[in-house]
Amino acid sequence: ADSVPIPEPPGLPFLGNLGEFSANPIEDIVRLSNTYGEIYRLHMGSRPVVFISTQALVNEVCDEKRFQKSLSSVLRVVREGVHDGLFTAHSDEPNWGKAHRVLTPAFGPLPIRDMFDEMHDISSQLALKLARHGPHKPIHVSDEFTKLALDTIALCSMDYRFNSYYKDKMHPFVQAMGDFLAECGRRNRRPGFAPNFLYRAANEKFYNDIAILRDTANAVVEARRKNPSDRKDLLGAMLNGVDPQTGEKLSDANITDQLITFLIAGHETTSGTLSFAFYHLLKNPSAYRKVQEEADAVLGKGPAKVEHVSKLVYIQAVLRETLRLSAAIPAFSVEALEDTLIGGKYLVHKGEPITCVLAKSHLDPVVYGDDANDFKPERMLDDEFARLNREFPNCWKPFGNGKRGCIGRGFAWNEAVIAMAILFQNFNFSLDDPNYQLEIASSLTIKPKDFFMRATLRDGMT
Ligand code: HEM
C-alpha cells in the first residue's frame, strides 16, 4: 500500500523540535496535536518520536502482536535511577518476566481487600488533620494527597510508616523523587551535541537524588530484615518470592530498584488523580452533590467498610472521568516490532517510539461526542463505560496497555475510592480561590498546580 507522509513541524538544525518545549511538555504536545492532527513526528535532538492522538490510532498500536512498550523516550533516562525495575525494564529482559511473575499475586483482589484497614488508617489520618486545620485554612491539595498516597503504598505493601501527617516537612524521598523525575524530562530533551560540563550542577544533583531514593529503599528493606514478619505483602514477595519459571529469587540490587519503582509509581499517580478529582468536583456542583449523597447513602454515619467500595458506583465513575480528562500519566509509548503502516497509510519504523497522547485521545469526539471536553461522570457509570469500551476499544487507557499495563490499578482504585468516601462523609469542601484557573505541574506525571481548597467538618467526625 502507498504511504502518506507523517506531518513534521519544521525544526531547527541540531536542536530539531526541542524548541517546541516549555516547562510543560504535555501542553506543548497537545497544542501540536491541535495544529497537526491525528499524527505527527518530532525530532527530539536527533531522535524521531511519532505522536498519535485519536482512539483509532491508539487502538491500533495497542495490538501486542505488532507493537511493544518503548523505552526510547523519557523512560530511557529514568532507567539510570531504577535500571530494569518493573516500570523501566524491556519486556524481553529476564528481570521483567521474573518480577512480573513474583510480584503480580501481591496485587490481586484478595490481598487488596486485606489492605482495607491500613488504607482506612491513612485516610483517617488525613481526615483528622483536616479537622484540626478547621474551615479557614487553605489546604494544598496535591501535597496532602501526596502524603496520603506515599504513606498508603509504604504501609500496605512494605509495612513501613513514613508518618507524613505527623511531620511538618515532606519526607526527603518526595522532594528527591520529584526533582529526579523533572530532571529526567529535561535530560530527555537535552540536545545530543550539548557538552556535559554545561550541566555539571544538574548532573550532580541528579545523582544525589538517586542516592536519596536508594537510601530510602534500603532503609525500608533493613527495617523488615531487622523485624522479620510473615506478612504476605509486596515486600515479603520481593524478599522471599520464588519465580515459578526460573526457580530464582529477586537479587538485592533488583529489590532496591523495585522498591523505588513502587514508591514512585505507587504515589505520584494516585495523588495526582485524587487532586484532579477534587478540582473537577469543585468546579462541577451537581457532580459534587451526587458524590456526597452517595457517600451518605452507602456509608451512613458509621465507619467505612470494605463492602462499601463496590457500592460507591458514582465515586468510581468520577474517578474514571477524572482519569479520562486528566490522566495522571498523560502519555505512554510503544514501538513497532517491524516497519509497518498505521491508519492504513502512515509508515512507522521498527523501534521508532510512538507516543499515545492520552491527554488528546481521551477527548476524541468520535468516541465521546461534542461534549468530550466536559466533566460528566454519568458517561462513566458501569453500563455506559462497558458500552464505550465495546464500541471503541482502548478509548480509555490511563493504566497503560496489555501485559505492560499498571500492576497497581486495583490498589490505586481501592485507595482512591476509600479516601473520597471518608472525606465526603465528614467534610464540605470549597475552592480557596473561587476563580482558580487550572494550571498543570508536570514531571513524569501531572498534577493541578497551586490548587488550594478548604474543608469544613459537617457534623462531627465518623
Ligand atoms: C505501569 C498508570 C497507580 C505501579 C503503569 C502504566 C500506566 C500507569 C499508564 C504504564 C506505563 C507505560 O506504558 O509506560 C497508573 C495510574 C495510577 C497508577 C494512572 C493511579 C491512578 C499505581 C500504583 C502502583 C503502580 C498504586 C503500585 C502499587 C505500576 C508499575 C507499573 C505501572 C510497577 C509497571 C508495570 C510493568 O510494566 O510491568 N501505571 N498507575 N501504579 N504501574 Fe501504575
Short mmCIF file of C-alpha atoms and ligand atoms in Angstrom, two decimals:
data_model
loop_
_atom_site.label_atom_id
_atom_site.label_comp_id
_atom_site.label_asym_id
_atom_site.label_seq_id
_atom_site.Cartn_x
_atom_site.Cartn_y
_atom_site.Cartn_z
CA ALA A 1 0.00 0.00 0.00
CA ASP A 2 1.09 3.58 -0.58
CA SER A 3 2.05 5.60 2.44
CA VAL A 4 1.22 9.21 3.22
CA PRO A 5 3.98 11.27 4.85
CA ILE A 6 3.60 11.90 8.59
CA PRO A 7 3.46 15.68 9.18
CA GLU A 8 6.63 17.05 10.73
CA PRO A 9 6.57 20.52 12.28
CA PRO A 10 9.57 22.46 10.97
CA GLY A 11 12.54 22.29 13.33
CA LEU A 12 15.92 23.88 13.79
CA PRO A 13 19.12 22.19 12.62
CA PHE A 14 20.77 20.31 15.53
CA LEU A 15 18.02 21.19 18.01
CA GLY A 16 15.30 19.54 15.98
CA ASN A 17 11.96 20.35 17.56
CA LEU A 18 13.32 20.83 21.07
CA GLY A 19 12.37 24.50 20.70
CA GLU A 20 8.72 23.45 20.88
CA PHE A 21 9.06 22.50 24.52
CA SER A 22 8.34 24.68 27.52
CA ALA A 23 8.34 23.68 31.19
CA ASN A 24 5.07 21.98 30.44
CA PRO A 25 5.71 19.45 27.66
CA ILE A 26 2.31 17.78 27.70
CA GLU A 27 0.60 21.08 26.91
CA ASP A 28 3.06 21.61 24.05
CA ILE A 29 2.33 18.13 22.72
CA VAL A 30 -1.44 18.70 22.87
CA ARG A 31 -1.02 22.08 21.18
CA LEU A 32 0.89 20.41 18.33
CA SER A 33 -1.85 17.75 18.08
CA ASN A 34 -4.40 20.53 17.70
CA THR A 35 -2.32 22.01 14.89
CA TYR A 36 -1.08 18.91 13.04
CA GLY A 37 -3.93 16.47 13.68
CA GLU A 38 -4.07 12.77 14.49
CA ILE A 39 -0.37 12.08 13.92
CA TYR A 40 2.91 13.97 13.68
CA ARG A 41 6.62 13.34 14.12
CA LEU A 42 9.08 15.43 16.12
CA HIS A 43 12.84 15.24 16.20
CA MET A 44 13.98 15.33 19.80
CA GLY A 45 17.64 16.16 19.34
CA SER A 46 18.41 13.58 16.69
CA ARG A 47 15.77 11.05 17.76
CA PRO A 48 12.43 10.89 15.95
CA VAL A 49 9.26 10.38 18.01
CA VAL A 50 5.78 9.90 16.50
CA PHE A 51 2.77 11.27 18.41
CA ILE A 52 -0.75 9.92 17.89
CA SER A 53 -3.93 11.34 19.36
CA THR A 54 -7.09 9.53 18.21
CA GLN A 55 -8.79 6.45 19.63
CA ALA A 56 -8.49 4.69 16.26
CA LEU A 57 -4.70 5.03 16.07
CA VAL A 58 -4.19 4.33 19.79
CA ASN A 59 -6.36 1.23 19.42
CA GLU A 60 -4.21 0.01 16.53
CA VAL A 61 -0.89 0.35 18.40
CA CYS A 62 -2.35 -1.41 21.47
CA ASP A 63 -2.10 -4.64 19.42
CA GLU A 64 0.65 -6.50 21.27
CA LYS A 65 1.27 -8.75 18.25
CA ARG A 66 2.58 -5.74 16.30
CA PHE A 67 3.77 -3.30 18.99
CA GLN A 68 5.56 -3.40 22.34
CA LYS A 69 6.32 -0.93 25.12
CA SER A 70 9.03 1.54 24.14
CA LEU A 71 11.74 2.77 26.47
CA SER A 72 13.38 5.09 23.97
CA SER A 73 11.83 8.26 25.24
CA VAL A 74 11.92 9.66 28.79
CA LEU A 75 11.87 6.20 30.42
CA ARG A 76 15.31 5.64 28.90
CA VAL A 77 16.53 8.35 31.30
CA VAL A 78 14.50 7.11 34.29
CA ARG A 79 16.36 3.79 33.85
CA GLU A 80 19.53 5.49 35.09
CA GLY A 81 17.91 5.55 38.54
CA VAL A 82 15.91 2.33 38.64
CA HIS A 83 17.51 0.15 35.94
CA ASP A 84 15.42 -2.86 34.99
CA GLY A 85 12.76 -2.35 37.67
CA LEU A 86 9.27 -3.34 36.53
CA PHE A 87 8.31 0.02 35.02
CA THR A 88 11.52 0.66 33.09
CA ALA A 89 12.53 -2.87 32.03
CA HIS A 90 12.36 -4.01 28.41
CA SER A 91 9.77 -6.75 28.07
CA ASP A 92 12.45 -9.24 26.97
CA GLU A 93 14.82 -8.54 29.88
CA PRO A 94 14.83 -11.53 32.26
CA ASN A 95 14.14 -9.32 35.32
CA TRP A 96 10.88 -8.06 33.83
CA GLY A 97 9.29 -11.51 33.48
CA LYS A 98 10.71 -12.66 36.78
CA ALA A 99 9.45 -9.66 38.79
CA HIS A 100 6.12 -9.66 36.94
CA ARG A 101 5.50 -13.29 37.92
CA VAL A 102 6.74 -12.91 41.50
CA LEU A 103 5.01 -9.59 42.32
CA THR A 104 1.68 -9.72 40.47
CA PRO A 105 -0.02 -12.00 43.04
CA ALA A 106 0.68 -9.42 45.81
CA PHE A 107 -1.71 -7.03 43.98
CA GLY A 108 -4.54 -9.47 43.33
CA PRO A 109 -8.10 -8.75 44.51
CA LEU A 110 -7.81 -10.71 47.77
CA PRO A 111 -4.57 -9.15 49.04
CA ILE A 112 -6.01 -5.73 48.16
CA ARG A 113 -9.17 -6.47 50.11
CA ASP A 114 -6.96 -7.35 53.07
CA MET A 115 -5.30 -3.93 52.86
CA PHE A 116 -8.56 -2.16 53.65
CA ASP A 117 -7.82 -1.44 57.31
CA GLU A 118 -4.43 0.06 56.53
CA MET A 119 -5.82 2.20 53.70
CA HIS A 120 -8.55 3.31 56.09
CA ASP A 121 -5.94 4.13 58.75
CA ILE A 122 -4.08 6.59 56.49
CA SER A 123 -7.28 8.17 55.11
CA SER A 124 -8.42 8.74 58.70
CA GLN A 125 -5.12 10.46 59.49
CA LEU A 126 -5.79 12.87 56.64
CA ALA A 127 -9.35 13.47 57.86
CA LEU A 128 -8.10 14.18 61.39
CA LYS A 129 -5.57 16.63 60.06
CA LEU A 130 -8.21 18.49 58.04
CA ALA A 131 -10.44 18.60 61.12
CA ARG A 132 -7.59 20.09 63.16
CA HIS A 133 -6.98 22.70 60.47
CA GLY A 134 -10.54 23.99 60.70
CA PRO A 135 -12.57 25.65 57.96
CA HIS A 136 -10.37 28.69 57.29
CA LYS A 137 -7.03 27.16 56.48
CA PRO A 138 -6.20 26.74 52.79
CA ILE A 139 -5.23 23.13 52.04
CA HIS A 140 -2.60 22.46 49.39
CA VAL A 141 -4.49 19.65 47.71
CA SER A 142 -1.76 17.76 45.89
CA ASP A 143 0.62 17.94 48.89
CA GLU A 144 -1.96 16.37 51.19
CA PHE A 145 -2.79 13.63 48.68
CA THR A 146 0.91 13.02 48.08
CA LYS A 147 1.27 12.28 51.80
CA LEU A 148 -1.79 10.05 51.67
CA ALA A 149 -0.56 8.04 48.71
CA LEU A 150 3.05 7.72 49.87
CA ASP A 151 2.06 6.60 53.37
CA THR A 152 -0.54 4.21 51.95
CA ILE A 153 1.74 2.41 49.49
CA ALA A 154 4.54 2.18 52.07
CA LEU A 155 2.28 0.88 54.86
CA CYS A 156 0.20 -1.56 52.79
CA SER A 157 2.94 -3.02 50.67
CA MET A 158 6.02 -2.65 52.91
CA ASP A 159 4.65 -2.30 56.47
CA TYR A 160 6.68 0.91 56.73
CA ARG A 161 5.35 4.14 58.22
CA PHE A 162 6.55 7.42 56.74
CA ASN A 163 4.18 9.18 59.21
CA SER A 164 3.87 12.11 56.81
CA TYR A 165 0.86 13.55 58.66
CA TYR A 166 2.84 13.88 61.87
CA LYS A 167 5.61 15.91 60.26
CA ASP A 168 5.73 19.47 59.01
CA LYS A 169 8.04 18.71 56.12
CA MET A 170 7.57 16.09 53.47
CA HIS A 171 9.91 13.10 53.63
CA PRO A 172 13.14 13.84 51.66
CA PHE A 173 12.17 10.97 49.35
CA VAL A 174 9.30 13.07 47.98
CA GLN A 175 11.47 16.04 47.06
CA ALA A 176 14.23 13.83 45.64
CA MET A 177 11.73 11.87 43.60
CA GLY A 178 10.02 14.96 42.18
CA ASP A 179 13.35 16.55 41.29
CA PHE A 180 14.66 13.29 39.82
CA LEU A 181 11.64 12.88 37.54
CA ALA A 182 11.65 16.52 36.44
CA GLU A 183 15.35 16.24 35.62
CA CYS A 184 14.69 13.03 33.64
CA GLY A 185 12.32 15.06 31.47
CA ARG A 186 14.89 17.82 30.94
CA ARG A 187 17.65 15.32 30.17
CA ASN A 188 15.40 13.65 27.62
CA ARG A 189 15.08 17.00 25.87
CA ARG A 190 18.80 17.88 26.01
CA PRO A 191 20.27 18.31 22.54
CA GLY A 192 22.59 15.43 21.69
CA PHE A 193 25.57 17.65 20.90
CA ALA A 194 25.50 19.60 24.18
CA PRO A 195 28.69 19.07 26.16
CA ASN A 196 28.25 17.62 29.63
CA PHE A 197 30.12 20.36 31.50
CA LEU A 198 27.23 22.74 30.79
CA TYR A 199 25.16 20.61 33.11
CA ARG A 200 27.61 19.94 35.94
CA ALA A 201 25.37 21.17 38.77
CA ALA A 202 22.28 19.47 37.37
CA ASN A 203 24.20 16.21 36.92
CA GLU A 204 25.49 16.29 40.47
CA LYS A 205 22.01 16.89 41.86
CA PHE A 206 20.63 14.11 39.64
CA TYR A 207 22.98 11.53 41.15
CA ASN A 208 22.45 12.88 44.69
CA ASP A 209 18.70 12.50 44.27
CA ILE A 210 19.15 8.94 43.04
CA ALA A 211 21.23 8.25 46.16
CA ILE A 212 18.41 9.55 48.39
CA LEU A 213 15.92 7.27 46.61
CA ARG A 214 18.20 4.25 47.02
CA ASP A 215 18.92 5.04 50.69
CA THR A 216 15.20 5.32 51.44
CA ALA A 217 14.50 1.99 49.73
CA ASN A 218 17.37 0.32 51.58
CA ALA A 219 16.07 1.66 54.91
CA VAL A 220 12.72 0.00 54.18
CA VAL A 221 14.42 -3.34 53.45
CA GLU A 222 16.60 -3.04 56.57
CA ALA A 223 13.55 -2.36 58.75
CA ARG A 224 11.97 -5.62 57.54
CA ARG A 225 15.16 -7.65 57.89
CA LYS A 226 15.55 -6.42 61.48
CA ASN A 227 11.94 -7.30 62.27
CA PRO A 228 11.19 -10.32 60.12
CA SER A 229 7.48 -11.00 59.70
CA ASP A 230 5.38 -13.41 57.71
CA ARG A 231 3.22 -10.65 56.24
CA LYS A 232 2.24 -11.66 52.72
CA ASP A 233 2.79 -8.19 51.30
CA LEU A 234 4.73 -6.86 48.33
CA LEU A 235 7.98 -6.57 50.25
CA GLY A 236 7.52 -10.12 51.51
CA ALA A 237 7.06 -11.29 47.91
CA MET A 238 10.19 -9.37 46.88
CA LEU A 239 12.34 -10.84 49.66
CA ASN A 240 11.03 -14.41 49.70
CA GLY A 241 9.17 -14.99 46.45
CA VAL A 242 10.49 -17.62 44.04
CA ASP A 243 9.82 -17.31 40.32
CA PRO A 244 7.92 -20.46 39.29
CA GLN A 245 9.53 -20.36 35.84
CA THR A 246 13.24 -19.98 36.70
CA GLY A 247 13.21 -21.09 40.35
CA GLU A 248 15.11 -17.88 41.16
CA LYS A 249 14.56 -15.13 43.73
CA LEU A 250 14.97 -11.40 43.06
CA SER A 251 18.51 -10.12 43.63
CA ASP A 252 19.21 -7.50 46.34
CA ALA A 253 20.03 -4.82 43.75
CA ASN A 254 16.83 -5.59 41.89
CA ILE A 255 14.81 -5.38 45.13
CA THR A 256 16.13 -1.83 45.63
CA ASP A 257 15.13 -0.94 42.06
CA GLN A 258 11.67 -2.43 42.56
CA LEU A 259 11.06 -0.67 45.87
CA ILE A 260 11.91 2.72 44.40
CA THR A 261 9.76 1.89 41.38
CA PHE A 262 6.77 1.06 43.58
CA LEU A 263 7.23 4.05 45.86
CA ILE A 264 7.35 6.33 42.81
CA ALA A 265 4.74 4.65 40.60
CA GLY A 266 2.52 4.00 43.59
CA HIS A 267 2.12 7.52 44.82
CA GLU A 268 2.63 10.27 42.21
CA THR A 269 -0.18 8.92 40.06
CA THR A 270 -2.72 8.28 42.80
CA SER A 271 -2.15 11.68 44.42
CA GLY A 272 -2.48 13.44 41.05
CA THR A 273 -5.71 11.56 40.35
CA LEU A 274 -7.28 12.45 43.71
CA SER A 275 -6.20 16.09 43.32
CA PHE A 276 -7.79 16.34 39.86
CA ALA A 277 -10.94 14.60 41.13
CA PHE A 278 -11.37 17.31 43.77
CA TYR A 279 -10.64 20.01 41.22
CA HIS A 280 -13.30 18.69 38.82
CA LEU A 281 -15.85 18.18 41.60
CA LEU A 282 -15.35 21.68 42.99
CA LYS A 283 -15.91 23.09 39.51
CA ASN A 284 -18.99 20.89 38.90
CA PRO A 285 -21.50 21.37 41.74
CA SER A 286 -24.04 18.79 40.55
CA ALA A 287 -21.42 16.02 40.41
CA TYR A 288 -20.13 17.18 43.81
CA ARG A 289 -23.64 16.84 45.28
CA LYS A 290 -24.07 13.35 43.87
CA VAL A 291 -20.77 12.23 45.39
CA GLN A 292 -21.78 13.46 48.81
CA GLU A 293 -25.26 11.93 48.54
CA GLU A 294 -23.71 8.61 47.59
CA ALA A 295 -21.21 8.72 50.46
CA ASP A 296 -24.10 9.40 52.87
CA ALA A 297 -26.37 6.74 51.39
CA VAL A 298 -23.72 3.99 51.35
CA LEU A 299 -21.71 4.77 54.49
CA GLY A 300 -24.39 6.47 56.57
CA LYS A 301 -22.85 7.78 59.78
CA GLY A 302 -20.88 4.65 60.50
CA PRO A 303 -17.28 3.75 59.68
CA ALA A 304 -16.33 2.91 56.08
CA LYS A 305 -16.13 -0.84 55.48
CA VAL A 306 -14.58 -2.95 52.77
CA GLU A 307 -18.04 -3.98 51.45
CA HIS A 308 -18.81 -0.33 50.70
CA VAL A 309 -16.18 0.04 47.98
CA SER A 310 -18.08 -1.77 45.21
CA LYS A 311 -21.29 0.10 46.11
CA LEU A 312 -19.74 3.53 45.59
CA VAL A 313 -20.55 3.46 41.89
CA TYR A 314 -20.82 7.20 41.30
CA ILE A 315 -17.48 7.85 43.01
CA GLN A 316 -15.95 5.22 40.72
CA ALA A 317 -17.46 6.98 37.70
CA VAL A 318 -15.95 10.26 38.98
CA LEU A 319 -12.53 8.62 39.14
CA ARG A 320 -12.88 7.19 35.62
CA GLU A 321 -13.97 10.55 34.25
CA THR A 322 -11.10 12.25 36.10
CA LEU A 323 -8.63 9.80 34.57
CA ARG A 324 -10.14 10.44 31.14
CA LEU A 325 -9.82 14.24 31.28
CA SER A 326 -6.73 14.43 33.46
CA ALA A 327 -4.82 11.15 33.11
CA ALA A 328 -2.04 11.40 35.70
CA ILE A 329 0.31 9.74 33.20
CA PRO A 330 -0.82 11.75 30.17
CA ALA A 331 1.01 9.66 27.53
CA PHE A 332 2.74 6.30 27.11
CA SER A 333 4.96 4.99 24.32
CA VAL A 334 5.12 1.87 22.17
CA GLU A 335 7.19 0.83 19.16
CA ALA A 336 6.52 -1.35 16.12
CA LEU A 337 8.12 -4.80 16.01
CA GLU A 338 8.59 -4.35 12.21
CA ASP A 339 8.26 -1.43 9.78
CA THR A 340 4.51 -1.08 9.33
CA LEU A 341 1.68 1.19 8.18
CA ILE A 342 -0.68 2.57 10.81
CA GLY A 343 -4.07 4.04 10.00
CA GLY A 344 -3.60 2.15 6.71
CA LYS A 345 -1.23 4.83 5.40
CA TYR A 346 1.41 6.17 7.80
CA LEU A 347 4.75 4.36 7.70
CA VAL A 348 6.37 3.91 11.10
CA HIS A 349 9.74 2.28 11.50
CA LYS A 350 10.70 -0.69 13.63
CA GLY A 351 11.82 0.57 17.05
CA GLU A 352 10.73 4.18 16.48
CA PRO A 353 8.85 5.40 19.57
CA ILE A 354 5.15 6.12 19.07
CA THR A 355 3.66 8.15 21.90
CA CYS A 356 -0.05 7.72 22.63
CA VAL A 357 -1.18 11.18 23.72
CA LEU A 358 -3.94 10.30 26.19
CA ALA A 359 -4.43 13.97 27.00
CA LYS A 360 -5.81 14.19 23.44
CA SER A 361 -7.09 10.70 22.51
CA HIS A 362 -9.26 10.75 25.65
CA LEU A 363 -11.05 13.76 24.15
CA ASP A 364 -11.75 12.10 20.80
CA PRO A 365 -15.17 13.44 19.70
CA VAL A 366 -15.80 10.26 17.66
CA VAL A 367 -15.93 8.38 20.97
CA TYR A 368 -17.10 10.97 23.47
CA GLY A 369 -19.19 13.32 21.33
CA ASP A 370 -19.42 17.10 21.23
CA ASP A 371 -19.16 17.43 25.00
CA ALA A 372 -15.93 15.41 25.13
CA ASN A 373 -14.16 18.24 26.97
CA ASP A 374 -16.75 18.43 29.76
CA PHE A 375 -16.61 16.62 33.08
CA LYS A 376 -19.61 14.25 33.07
CA PRO A 377 -19.20 11.23 35.36
CA GLU A 378 -22.57 9.88 34.13
CA ARG A 379 -20.91 8.70 30.90
CA MET A 380 -18.61 6.53 33.02
CA LEU A 381 -21.25 4.65 35.03
CA ASP A 382 -20.77 0.89 34.62
CA ASP A 383 -23.14 0.20 31.69
CA GLU A 384 -22.13 3.26 29.67
CA PHE A 385 -18.45 2.59 30.36
CA ALA A 386 -18.81 -1.00 29.16
CA ARG A 387 -20.59 0.16 26.01
CA LEU A 388 -17.87 2.73 25.20
CA ASN A 389 -15.13 0.14 25.60
CA ARG A 390 -17.06 -2.35 23.45
CA GLU A 391 -17.72 0.11 20.62
CA PHE A 392 -14.38 1.93 20.85
CA PRO A 393 -11.74 -0.44 22.20
CA ASN A 394 -8.86 1.23 24.01
CA CYS A 395 -10.68 4.58 24.14
CA TRP A 396 -9.76 4.87 27.86
CA LYS A 397 -6.15 3.92 28.62
CA PRO A 398 -4.99 5.72 31.81
CA PHE A 399 -3.46 2.49 33.14
CA GLY A 400 -1.43 1.70 30.01
CA ASN A 401 -1.66 -1.38 27.83
CA GLY A 402 -1.66 -5.17 27.91
CA LYS A 403 1.00 -7.03 29.81
CA ARG A 404 2.83 -3.74 30.49
CA GLY A 405 -0.28 -2.16 31.96
CA CYS A 406 -0.38 -0.95 35.55
CA ILE A 407 0.20 -3.63 38.17
CA GLY A 408 -1.17 -1.32 40.89
CA ARG A 409 -4.51 -0.50 39.27
CA GLY A 410 -6.70 -2.30 41.80
CA PHE A 411 -4.63 -0.92 44.65
CA ALA A 412 -4.92 2.68 43.44
CA TRP A 413 -8.62 2.21 42.81
CA ASN A 414 -9.45 1.00 46.31
CA GLU A 415 -7.27 3.61 47.93
CA ALA A 416 -8.87 6.46 45.97
CA VAL A 417 -12.47 5.27 46.49
CA ILE A 418 -11.95 4.85 50.25
CA ALA A 419 -10.30 8.26 50.63
CA MET A 420 -13.04 10.04 48.69
CA ALA A 421 -15.83 8.33 50.59
CA ILE A 422 -14.35 9.13 54.00
CA LEU A 423 -13.59 12.74 53.07
CA PHE A 424 -17.04 13.45 51.65
CA GLN A 425 -18.75 11.70 54.54
CA ASN A 426 -17.06 14.06 57.00
CA PHE A 427 -16.44 17.38 55.25
CA ASN A 428 -17.83 20.02 52.98
CA PHE A 429 -15.23 21.33 50.58
CA SER A 430 -14.89 24.62 48.76
CA LEU A 431 -12.34 26.29 46.50
CA ASP A 432 -9.95 28.53 48.39
CA ASP A 433 -9.97 30.87 45.39
CA PRO A 434 -13.36 30.68 43.64
CA ASN A 435 -11.69 31.97 40.47
CA TYR A 436 -8.95 29.33 40.45
CA GLN A 437 -7.97 28.51 36.85
CA LEU A 438 -6.41 25.09 36.32
CA GLU A 439 -2.69 25.05 35.72
CA ILE A 440 -0.68 21.88 35.32
CA ALA A 441 2.52 20.99 37.18
CA SER A 442 4.30 18.27 35.26
CA SER A 443 7.12 15.84 35.79
CA LEU A 444 6.55 12.29 34.54
CA THR A 445 3.03 12.69 35.87
CA ILE A 446 0.80 15.73 36.07
CA LYS A 447 -1.00 17.46 38.96
CA PRO A 448 -3.01 20.66 39.41
CA LYS A 449 -0.60 23.46 40.27
CA ASP A 450 -1.11 25.83 43.24
CA PHE A 451 -4.53 24.35 43.87
CA PHE A 452 -5.94 25.04 47.34
CA MET A 453 -9.28 24.12 48.91
CA ARG A 454 -10.94 24.42 52.32
CA ALA A 455 -12.60 21.73 54.39
CA THR A 456 -15.41 22.28 56.89
CA LEU A 457 -16.40 19.50 59.23
CA ARG A 458 -20.04 18.53 58.58
CA ASP A 459 -21.36 17.34 61.93
CA GLY A 460 -18.81 15.55 63.99
CA MET A 461 -16.29 13.05 62.69
CA THR A 462 -17.21 9.47 61.96
C1 HEM B 1 2.51 0.90 34.95
C2 HEM B 1 -0.78 4.45 35.43
C3 HEM B 1 -1.06 3.56 40.21
C4 HEM B 1 2.74 0.58 39.81
C5 HEM B 1 1.63 1.93 34.67
C6 HEM B 1 1.39 2.47 33.35
C7 HEM B 1 0.48 3.46 33.49
C8 HEM B 1 0.14 3.55 34.90
C9 HEM B 1 -0.07 4.35 32.38
C10 HEM B 1 2.06 2.01 32.04
C11 HEM B 1 3.22 2.90 31.70
C12 HEM B 1 3.86 2.64 30.35
O1 HEM B 1 3.26 2.01 29.48
O2 HEM B 1 4.99 3.10 30.15
C13 HEM B 1 -1.15 4.50 36.77
C14 HEM B 1 -2.18 5.37 37.30
C15 HEM B 1 -2.27 5.11 38.65
C16 HEM B 1 -1.28 4.09 38.95
C17 HEM B 1 -2.98 6.39 36.50
C18 HEM B 1 -3.18 5.70 39.71
C19 HEM B 1 -4.32 6.28 39.48
C20 HEM B 1 -0.07 2.65 40.52
C21 HEM B 1 0.16 2.10 41.83
C22 HEM B 1 1.25 1.27 41.71
C23 HEM B 1 1.68 1.29 40.32
C24 HEM B 1 -0.65 2.42 43.08
C25 HEM B 1 1.92 0.43 42.75
C26 HEM B 1 1.32 -0.09 43.75
C27 HEM B 1 3.00 0.42 38.46
C28 HEM B 1 4.07 -0.43 37.93
C29 HEM B 1 3.99 -0.35 36.54
C30 HEM B 1 2.89 0.55 36.23
C31 HEM B 1 5.07 -1.23 38.76
C32 HEM B 1 4.88 -1.08 35.53
C33 HEM B 1 4.24 -2.40 35.18
C34 HEM B 1 5.03 -3.21 34.15
O3 HEM B 1 5.47 -2.64 33.15
O4 HEM B 1 5.15 -4.40 34.34
N1 HEM B 1 0.85 2.61 35.61
N2 HEM B 1 -0.62 3.75 37.79
N3 HEM B 1 0.84 2.14 39.63
N4 HEM B 1 2.31 0.98 37.42
FE1 HEM B 1 0.77 2.28 37.60
#
